[in-house]
Tab-separated table of C-alpha atoms in Angstrom:
chain	number	residue	atom	x	y	z
A	1	UNK	CA	15.774	-18.184	34.171
A	2	UNK	CA	12.920	-15.487	33.034
A	3	UNK	CA	12.052	-16.666	30.393
A	4	UNK	CA	8.312	-15.271	30.999
A	5	UNK	CA	9.633	-11.438	31.367
A	6	UNK	CA	12.088	-11.891	28.124
A	7	UNK	CA	9.027	-13.033	26.121
A	8	UNK	CA	7.235	-10.040	27.363
A	9	UNK	CA	10.137	-8.047	26.245
A	10	UNK	CA	8.731	-8.846	22.477
A	11	UNK	CA	5.387	-9.075	22.675
A	12	UNK	CA	1.474	-7.935	23.392
A	13	UNK	CA	0.389	-7.714	26.685
A	14	UNK	CA	-3.314	-7.431	28.592
A	15	UNK	CA	-3.600	-7.108	31.936
A	16	UNK	CA	-6.913	-6.143	34.288
A	17	UNK	CA	-7.195	-5.790	37.471
A	18	UNK	CA	-10.750	-7.147	37.613
A	19	UNK	CA	-11.461	-11.137	36.747
A	20	UNK	CA	-14.212	-9.795	34.770
A	21	UNK	CA	-12.208	-8.306	32.122
A	22	UNK	CA	-10.903	-10.714	29.308
A	23	UNK	CA	-9.292	-9.416	26.010
A	24	UNK	CA	-11.153	-11.560	22.977
A	25	UNK	CA	-9.867	-9.840	20.452
A	26	UNK	CA	-7.386	-6.815	19.031
A	27	UNK	CA	-6.941	-5.161	15.582
A	28	UNK	CA	-3.314	-5.844	14.817
A	29	UNK	CA	-2.408	-2.500	14.817
A	30	UNK	CA	-4.016	-1.486	18.610
A	31	UNK	CA	-1.931	0.582	20.806
A	32	UNK	CA	-3.706	1.762	23.727
A	33	UNK	CA	-1.772	1.641	26.743
A	34	UNK	CA	-2.843	2.034	30.391
A	35	UNK	CA	-6.394	3.264	30.570
A	36	UNK	CA	-9.763	2.690	32.945
A	37	UNK	CA	-12.837	1.302	31.877
A	38	UNK	CA	-16.281	3.254	34.046
A	39	UNK	CA	-18.910	0.979	34.551
A	40	UNK	CA	-21.873	1.944	36.561
A	41	UNK	CA	-24.047	0.646	38.327
A	42	UNK	CA	-27.032	-1.267	37.511
A	43	UNK	CA	-28.451	-3.426	33.944
A	44	UNK	CA	-26.044	-1.488	31.398
A	45	UNK	CA	-26.505	-3.445	28.223
A	46	UNK	CA	-26.910	-1.749	25.514
A	47	UNK	CA	-24.736	1.743	26.998
A	48	UNK	CA	-21.412	3.075	25.717
A	49	UNK	CA	-19.123	2.672	28.653
A	50	UNK	CA	-16.415	5.212	29.496
A	51	UNK	CA	-13.051	5.528	29.505
A	52	UNK	CA	-11.474	9.609	30.218
A	53	UNK	CA	-15.370	10.670	30.005
A	54	UNK	CA	-15.394	9.501	26.699
A	55	UNK	CA	-17.784	6.762	25.178
A	56	UNK	CA	-15.048	4.025	24.299
A	57	UNK	CA	-16.805	0.527	24.725
A	58	UNK	CA	-20.186	-0.682	23.623
A	59	UNK	CA	-21.730	-3.241	25.939
A	60	UNK	CA	-23.011	-6.399	24.081
A	61	UNK	CA	-24.193	-8.695	26.825
A	62	UNK	CA	-20.853	-10.614	27.912
A	63	UNK	CA	-19.002	-8.444	25.004
A	64	UNK	CA	-17.257	-4.922	25.255
A	65	UNK	CA	-16.973	-3.969	21.698
A	66	UNK	CA	-14.182	-0.617	21.541
A	67	UNK	CA	-16.663	2.362	19.197
A	68	UNK	CA	-15.556	2.989	15.907
A	69	UNK	CA	-13.446	6.110	15.570
A	70	UNK	CA	-11.535	5.771	19.114
A	71	UNK	CA	-8.451	4.665	19.705
A	72	UNK	CA	-10.005	1.080	21.229
A	73	UNK	CA	-11.976	0.302	17.593
A	74	UNK	CA	-10.753	-2.951	17.040
A	75	UNK	CA	-11.150	-4.381	20.714
A	76	UNK	CA	-13.009	-7.045	21.915
A	77	UNK	CA	-13.054	-7.463	25.304
A	78	UNK	CA	-15.685	-10.566	27.047
A	79	UNK	CA	-17.539	-8.974	30.151
A	80	UNK	CA	-18.284	-11.203	32.989
A	81	UNK	CA	-20.958	-9.129	34.736
A	82	UNK	CA	-24.384	-9.728	34.518
A	83	UNK	CA	-24.964	-6.429	31.977
A	84	UNK	CA	-29.001	-6.734	32.356
A	85	UNK	CA	-28.521	-6.853	36.554
A	86	UNK	CA	-30.138	-3.475	37.302
A	87	UNK	CA	-29.025	-4.217	41.284
A	88	UNK	CA	-25.132	-4.741	39.885
A	89	UNK	CA	-22.328	-2.451	41.666
A	90	UNK	CA	-20.343	0.516	39.498
A	91	UNK	CA	-16.563	-0.820	39.159
A	92	UNK	CA	-13.588	0.986	37.279
A	93	UNK	CA	-11.702	-1.140	35.475
A	94	UNK	CA	-7.988	-0.750	34.928
A	95	UNK	CA	-6.084	-2.353	32.228
A	96	UNK	CA	-2.846	-2.223	31.295
A	97	UNK	CA	-1.642	-3.134	27.484
A	98	UNK	CA	1.786	-2.722	25.952
A	99	UNK	CA	3.297	-3.844	23.012
A	100	UNK	CA	6.887	-5.792	22.642
A	101	UNK	CA	9.963	-4.955	20.504
A	102	UNK	CA	8.249	-7.774	18.074
A	103	UNK	CA	4.542	-6.363	18.311
A	104	UNK	CA	6.113	-2.896	17.399
A	105	UNK	CA	8.293	-4.572	14.316
A	106	UNK	CA	5.586	-6.535	13.265
A	107	UNK	CA	3.322	-3.186	13.236
A	108	UNK	CA	5.549	-1.145	11.163
A	109	UNK	CA	6.501	-3.624	8.687
A	110	UNK	CA	2.713	-3.985	8.275
A	111	UNK	CA	2.052	-0.465	8.076
A	112	UNK	CA	4.745	-0.444	4.889
A	113	UNK	CA	3.562	-4.156	3.525
A	114	UNK	CA	-0.143	-3.755	3.700
A	115	UNK	CA	-1.675	-4.627	0.516
A	116	UNK	CA	-4.611	-2.410	0.606
A	117	UNK	CA	-3.487	0.655	2.650
A	118	UNK	CA	0.426	-0.072	3.617
A	119	UNK	CA	2.978	3.447	2.543
A	120	UNK	CA	4.705	0.775	-0.573
A	121	UNK	CA	0.918	0.504	-2.018
A	122	UNK	CA	0.040	3.945	-1.451
A	123	UNK	CA	3.324	5.188	-3.457
A	124	UNK	CA	2.619	2.590	-5.972
A	125	UNK	CA	-0.923	4.077	-6.446
A	126	UNK	CA	0.576	7.605	-5.886
A	127	UNK	CA	3.235	6.899	-8.725
A	128	UNK	CA	0.927	4.558	-11.017
A	129	UNK	CA	-1.636	8.109	-11.353
A	130	UNK	CA	1.443	10.027	-11.900
A	131	UNK	CA	2.022	8.021	-14.704
A	132	UNK	CA	-1.174	8.316	-16.240
A	133	UNK	CA	-1.346	12.086	-15.888
A	134	UNK	CA	2.175	12.230	-17.470
A	135	UNK	CA	0.448	9.821	-20.463
A	136	UNK	CA	-1.935	11.945	-21.118
A	137	UNK	CA	0.465	15.105	-21.321
A	138	UNK	CA	2.272	12.941	-23.862
A	139	UNK	CA	-0.888	12.379	-25.279
A	140	UNK	CA	-1.507	16.211	-26.049
A	141	UNK	CA	1.760	17.014	-26.454
A	142	UNK	CA	2.197	14.538	-29.336
A	143	UNK	CA	-1.036	15.900	-30.394
A	144	UNK	CA	0.450	19.110	-30.805
A	145	UNK	CA	3.567	18.323	-32.257
A	146	UNK	CA	1.599	16.694	-35.046
A	147	UNK	CA	-0.349	19.642	-35.439
A	148	UNK	CA	3.335	22.041	-35.468
A	149	UNK	CA	4.831	19.292	-38.047
A	150	UNK	CA	1.856	19.788	-40.275
A	151	UNK	CA	2.565	23.607	-39.562
A	152	UNK	CA	6.141	23.711	-40.800
A	153	UNK	CA	5.231	21.333	-44.005
A	154	UNK	CA	2.603	23.424	-44.984
A	155	UNK	CA	4.823	26.615	-44.557
A	156	UNK	CA	7.569	24.972	-46.276
A	157	UNK	CA	5.548	23.656	-49.232
A	158	UNK	CA	4.606	27.343	-50.036
A	159	UNK	CA	7.775	28.477	-49.631
A	160	UNK	CA	9.051	25.787	-51.878
A	161	UNK	CA	6.514	27.057	-54.508
A	162	UNK	CA	7.327	30.615	-54.232
A	163	UNK	CA	10.910	29.543	-54.949
A	164	UNK	CA	9.706	27.313	-57.986
A	165	UNK	CA	7.420	30.364	-59.432
A	166	UNK	CA	9.979	32.737	-59.084
A	167	UNK	CA	12.603	30.267	-60.967
A	168	UNK	CA	10.146	30.300	-63.318
A	169	UNK	CA	9.657	33.818	-63.586
A	170	UNK	CA	13.381	34.183	-63.652
A	171	UNK	CA	13.682	32.157	-66.435
A	172	UNK	CA	10.428	33.638	-68.510
A	173	UNK	CA	11.411	36.810	-68.188
A	174	UNK	CA	15.522	36.332	-69.438
A	175	UNK	CA	14.106	34.283	-72.115
A	176	UNK	CA	11.898	37.337	-73.311
A	177	UNK	CA	15.068	39.420	-73.029
A	178	UNK	CA	16.546	36.733	-75.167
A	179	UNK	CA	18.940	36.214	-72.566
A	180	UNK	CA	20.024	32.605	-71.127
A	181	UNK	CA	20.169	31.243	-67.455
A	182	UNK	CA	24.092	31.348	-67.711
């Protein structure tokens, strides 16, 4: 019987106490809750409107755009007030927004699966970077191993030469003394 209430449980909602404001677009991850936009009297086109004493929206004709770097970035509102009217009255516009369960799940999954900045992509990039570092370390270790291997080959080769020379000298001494190797 209460399909609208069930629907509201799952989706993003946006309401305003002013008929001058409508939501045009929003960033899919926007979660701003309840806030009040303070619109001063007079012409406001090209100025910024504040929320809680901080610049939050740029007025661009009949559009309010969330300022980059604020939590309102990515929010675009249609504003029916004549923003060039010097005689326009000031108003405080209360807005309520909320994320439903499905919206939160979607945003959470996007946080992981976004192919550019998702957590999975970041982890893949981090691991790829580590793999590159490990490959560089392996290359260095392999080069050092080859140098050590060549050092050992040279060392044992000299030892074999010394043993062979020693055996040859032993044979010569024994031959001079008239003794045999037996």
